[in-house]
CSV table of C-alpha atoms in Angstrom, one decimal:
chain,number,residue,atom,x,y,z
A,1,ASP,CA,2.8,30.1,-4.3
A,2,PRO,CA,1.8,26.5,-5.3
A,3,ARG,CA,5.4,27.1,-7.5
A,4,LYS,CA,8.6,27.8,-5.6
A,5,ALA,CA,6.5,25.5,-2.9
A,6,ARG,CA,7.0,22.5,-6.3
A,7,PHE,CA,10.6,24.3,-7.0
A,8,LEU,CA,11.5,23.7,-3.0
A,9,ALA,CA,10.3,20.1,-2.3
A,10,GLY,CA,12.2,19.0,-6.0
A,11,ARG,CA,15.5,20.7,-4.3
A,12,MET,CA,14.4,19.3,-0.9
A,13,PHE,CA,13.8,15.6,-3.0
A,14,ALA,CA,17.6,16.1,-4.6
A,15,ASP,CA,19.5,16.9,-1.2
A,16,ALA,CA,18.0,14.0,0.3
A,17,ARG,CA,18.8,11.4,-2.8
A,18,ARG,CA,22.8,13.1,-2.5
A,19,ALA,CA,22.3,12.6,1.0
A,20,ALA,CA,21.4,8.9,0.7
A,21,LEU,CA,23.5,8.6,-2.5
A,22,GLU,CA,26.7,9.5,-0.2
A,23,ALA,CA,25.3,7.1,2.5
A,24,LYS,CA,25.5,4.2,0.2
A,25,ARG,CA,29.1,4.8,-1.5
A,26,LEU,CA,30.3,5.1,1.6
A,27,GLY,CA,29.3,1.7,3.1
A,28,SER,CA,25.8,2.7,4.6
A,29,LYS,CA,23.4,-0.4,3.8
A,30,ASP,CA,20.7,-0.2,6.4
A,31,TRP,CA,17.5,-0.4,5.0
A,32,ARG,CA,16.5,3.7,5.3
A,33,VAL,CA,19.0,4.6,2.5
A,34,ASP,CA,17.3,2.9,0.0
A,35,THR,CA,13.5,3.8,1.9
A,36,VAL,CA,15.0,7.8,0.9
A,37,LEU,CA,15.6,6.9,-2.7
A,38,ALA,CA,12.9,5.7,-3.0
A,39,LEU,CA,11.0,8.4,-1.8
A,40,ALA,CA,12.7,10.6,-3.4
A,41,ALA,CA,13.4,9.0,-7.2
A,42,TYR,CA,8.7,8.3,-6.4
A,43,HIS,CA,7.8,12.5,-5.6
A,44,THR,CA,9.8,13.3,-8.7
A,45,GLY,CA,8.5,11.3,-11.2
A,46,ASP,CA,10.8,9.0,-11.6
A,47,LEU,CA,8.7,5.4,-11.1
A,48,ALA,CA,11.4,2.5,-12.4
A,49,GLU,CA,13.8,4.2,-10.1
A,50,ALA,CA,11.4,4.4,-7.4
A,51,TYR,CA,10.8,0.8,-7.6
A,52,ALA,CA,12.9,-0.7,-7.7
A,53,ARG,CA,14.6,0.9,-4.2
A,54,ALA,CA,11.5,-0.3,-2.8
A,55,GLU,CA,12.1,-3.4,-3.8
A,56,ALA,CA,15.4,-3.3,-2.5
A,57,ALA,CA,14.2,-1.6,1.4
A,58,VAL,CA,11.0,-3.4,2.1
A,59,PRO,CA,12.3,-6.7,3.1
A,60,ALA,CA,15.0,-5.4,5.2
A,61,ILE,CA,12.7,-3.1,7.3
A,62,PRO,CA,12.5,-4.6,10.5
A,63,PRO,CA,9.4,-6.1,12.3
A,64,GLY,CA,7.6,-3.6,14.2
A,65,GLU,CA,8.8,-0.6,12.7
A,66,GLY,CA,6.0,1.9,12.4
A,67,GLY,CA,7.6,5.2,11.1
A,68,TRP,CA,6.1,7.0,8.4
A,69,SER,CA,9.4,5.7,5.7
A,70,SER,CA,8.4,2.5,6.4
A,71,MET,CA,4.9,2.7,6.1
A,72,ALA,CA,5.4,4.7,2.6
A,73,VAL,CA,7.6,2.4,1.5
A,74,VAL,CA,6.0,-0.6,1.7
A,75,THR,CA,2.7,1.1,0.0
A,76,VAL,CA,5.4,2.5,-3.0
A,77,PHE,CA,6.2,-1.4,-3.3
A,78,ALA,CA,2.9,-2.5,-3.2
A,79,GLU,CA,2.0,-0.4,-5.9
A,80,SER,CA,5.1,-1.6,-7.8
A,81,ARG,CA,3.8,-5.0,-7.8
A,82,PHE,CA,-0.4,-3.7,-8.7
A,83,LYS,CA,1.6,-2.2,-12.3
A,84,GLN,CA,3.0,-4.9,-12.9
A,85,ILE,CA,0.5,-7.4,-13.2
A,86,ALA,CA,-1.9,-5.6,-14.1
A,87,ALA,CA,0.1,-5.0,-16.6
A,88,ALA,CA,0.7,-9.0,-16.8
A,89,LEU,CA,-2.9,-9.3,-17.0
A,90,LYS,CA,-3.5,-7.0,-19.7
A,91,ALA,CA,-0.7,-8.5,-21.9
A,92,ARG,CA,-2.2,-11.7,-20.9
A,93,LYS,CA,0.8,-13.2,-19.9
A,94,ARG,CA,1.8,-15.3,-16.6
A,95,TRP,CA,3.1,-13.8,-13.5
A,96,PRO,CA,4.9,-15.0,-11.2
A,97,PRO,CA,3.0,-16.0,-8.0
A,98,SER,CA,5.4,-13.8,-5.6
A,99,TRP,CA,4.0,-10.6,-6.8
A,100,LEU,CA,0.6,-11.8,-5.3
A,101,ALA,CA,1.9,-12.7,-2.3
A,102,ASP,CA,3.8,-9.4,-1.5
A,103,LEU,CA,0.8,-7.5,-2.1
A,104,ASN,CA,-0.5,-9.9,0.7
A,105,ALA,CA,2.5,-9.2,2.9
A,106,SER,CA,2.4,-5.7,2.0
A,107,TYR,CA,-1.0,-5.1,3.1
A,108,ALA,CA,-0.5,-7.2,6.2
A,109,VAL,CA,2.5,-4.5,7.0
A,110,LEU,CA,-0.3,-1.7,6.3
A,111,ILE,CA,-3.7,-2.9,8.1
A,112,LYS,CA,-1.1,-3.4,11.3
A,113,HIS,CA,1.3,-0.5,10.5
A,114,PRO,CA,0.3,2.6,13.4
A,115,LEU,CA,0.0,5.4,10.1
A,116,GLY,CA,-1.5,3.0,7.5
A,117,THR,CA,-5.0,4.4,6.2
A,118,GLU,CA,-8.3,3.5,5.6
A,119,ALA,CA,-7.6,4.3,1.5
A,120,GLN,CA,-4.9,1.1,1.4
A,121,VAL,CA,-7.6,-0.8,3.1
A,122,LEU,CA,-10.0,0.5,0.3
A,123,TRP,CA,-7.6,0.4,-2.6
A,124,TYR,CA,-6.3,-3.7,-1.4
A,125,TYR,CA,-10.1,-4.1,-1.1
A,126,ASP,CA,-10.6,-3.0,-5.2
A,127,PHE,CA,-7.5,-4.4,-6.3
A,128,LEU,CA,-9.3,-7.9,-4.9
A,129,VAL,CA,-11.9,-7.1,-6.8
A,130,TRP,CA,-10.8,-6.8,-9.6
A,131,LEU,CA,-8.7,-9.8,-9.3
A,132,GLY,CA,-12.1,-12.1,-8.2
A,133,ALA,CA,-11.2,-12.5,-5.0
A,134,ASP,CA,-14.5,-12.4,-3.4
A,135,ASP,CA,-13.3,-14.5,-0.2
A,136,ALA,CA,-10.1,-12.7,0.5
A,137,SER,CA,-12.0,-9.1,-0.3
A,138,LEU,CA,-14.7,-9.5,2.1
A,139,ARG,CA,-11.7,-10.4,4.6
A,140,VAL,CA,-9.7,-7.9,3.8
A,141,LEU,CA,-12.9,-5.0,4.2
A,142,SER,CA,-13.8,-6.9,7.3
A,143,GLN,CA,-10.2,-6.0,8.7
A,144,GLY,CA,-10.2,-2.4,7.7
A,145,VAL,CA,-13.9,-1.9,9.1
A,146,GLU,CA,-12.4,-3.6,12.6
A,147,ARG,CA,-9.2,-1.3,12.6
A,148,PHE,CA,-11.0,2.3,11.4
A,149,ALA,CA,-14.2,2.1,13.0
A,150,GLY,CA,-15.1,5.6,12.5
A,151,SER,CA,-14.5,4.9,8.6
A,152,ALA,CA,-17.9,6.0,6.6
A,153,THR,CA,-16.6,4.8,3.5
A,154,LEU,CA,-15.4,1.4,4.9
A,155,HIS,CA,-18.4,1.6,6.7
A,156,ALA,CA,-20.7,2.3,2.9
A,157,ARG,CA,-18.6,-0.3,1.6
A,158,TYR,CA,-18.3,-2.7,3.6
A,159,LEU,CA,-23.0,-2.7,4.2
A,160,ASP,CA,-23.2,-2.7,0.4
A,161,ARG,CA,-21.1,-6.0,0.3
A,162,VAL,CA,-22.5,-7.5,3.4
A,163,LEU,CA,-26.3,-6.9,1.8
A,164,LYS,CA,-25.7,-8.0,-1.6
A,165,ASP,CA,-23.7,-11.5,-0.5
A,166,ARG,CA,-25.6,-12.3,2.8
A,167,GLY,CA,-29.1,-9.9,2.4
A,168,PRO,CA,-30.7,-8.0,5.5
A,169,GLU,CA,-30.0,-10.5,7.9
A,170,GLY,CA,-27.1,-11.4,7.7
A,171,ALA,CA,-26.1,-7.5,7.6
A,172,GLU,CA,-27.4,-7.0,10.8
A,173,ALA,CA,-25.9,-10.4,11.7
A,174,ALA,CA,-22.4,-8.6,10.5
A,175,TYR,CA,-23.0,-5.2,12.9
A,176,ALA,CA,-24.5,-7.5,15.7
A,177,ALA,CA,-21.0,-9.3,15.6
A,178,LEU,CA,-19.0,-5.8,15.4
A,179,LEU,CA,-21.1,-4.5,18.0
A,180,ALA,CA,-20.7,-7.1,20.1
A,181,ARG,CA,-16.7,-6.7,20.6
A,182,PRO,CA,-15.5,-5.3,23.7
A,183,ASP,CA,-13.3,-2.7,21.3
């Protein structure tokens, strides 16, 4: 029953939030506390709190942390920065360059994260294309194809992009280089 599942999920997120707030009250400063608060808020629709908690959690994640929670909170953080940039551009306002640096850093973590996904690569690629960052977007797509070699979606985007930029000969050369890789 989908309604019961949503109800129970809401209760579990509320319980996780209560436990994390209690840990915070008792003095915990661990990144995982803000991560739980960020993800509970995100999945219950409180995006403002989710984004603020993710901003607090992400800088404290230890290097090389490969769990699901770290991947999820970095994704929420990246989404918040994307929305901030998009809102500033829509309003024709200047925005801090650190927001783009934060997005680049988030992507650098996600592309290497054991639980990173091809959807994250596609999202960041589309964002860079939207910004008009052609060289950077092609690098992101190339990294994605190398990481997720079996992704038909990434290969389709990559082939379209390379054909557009370099023509058929360039596409053949790009794929010859991929096939020549030992891995």
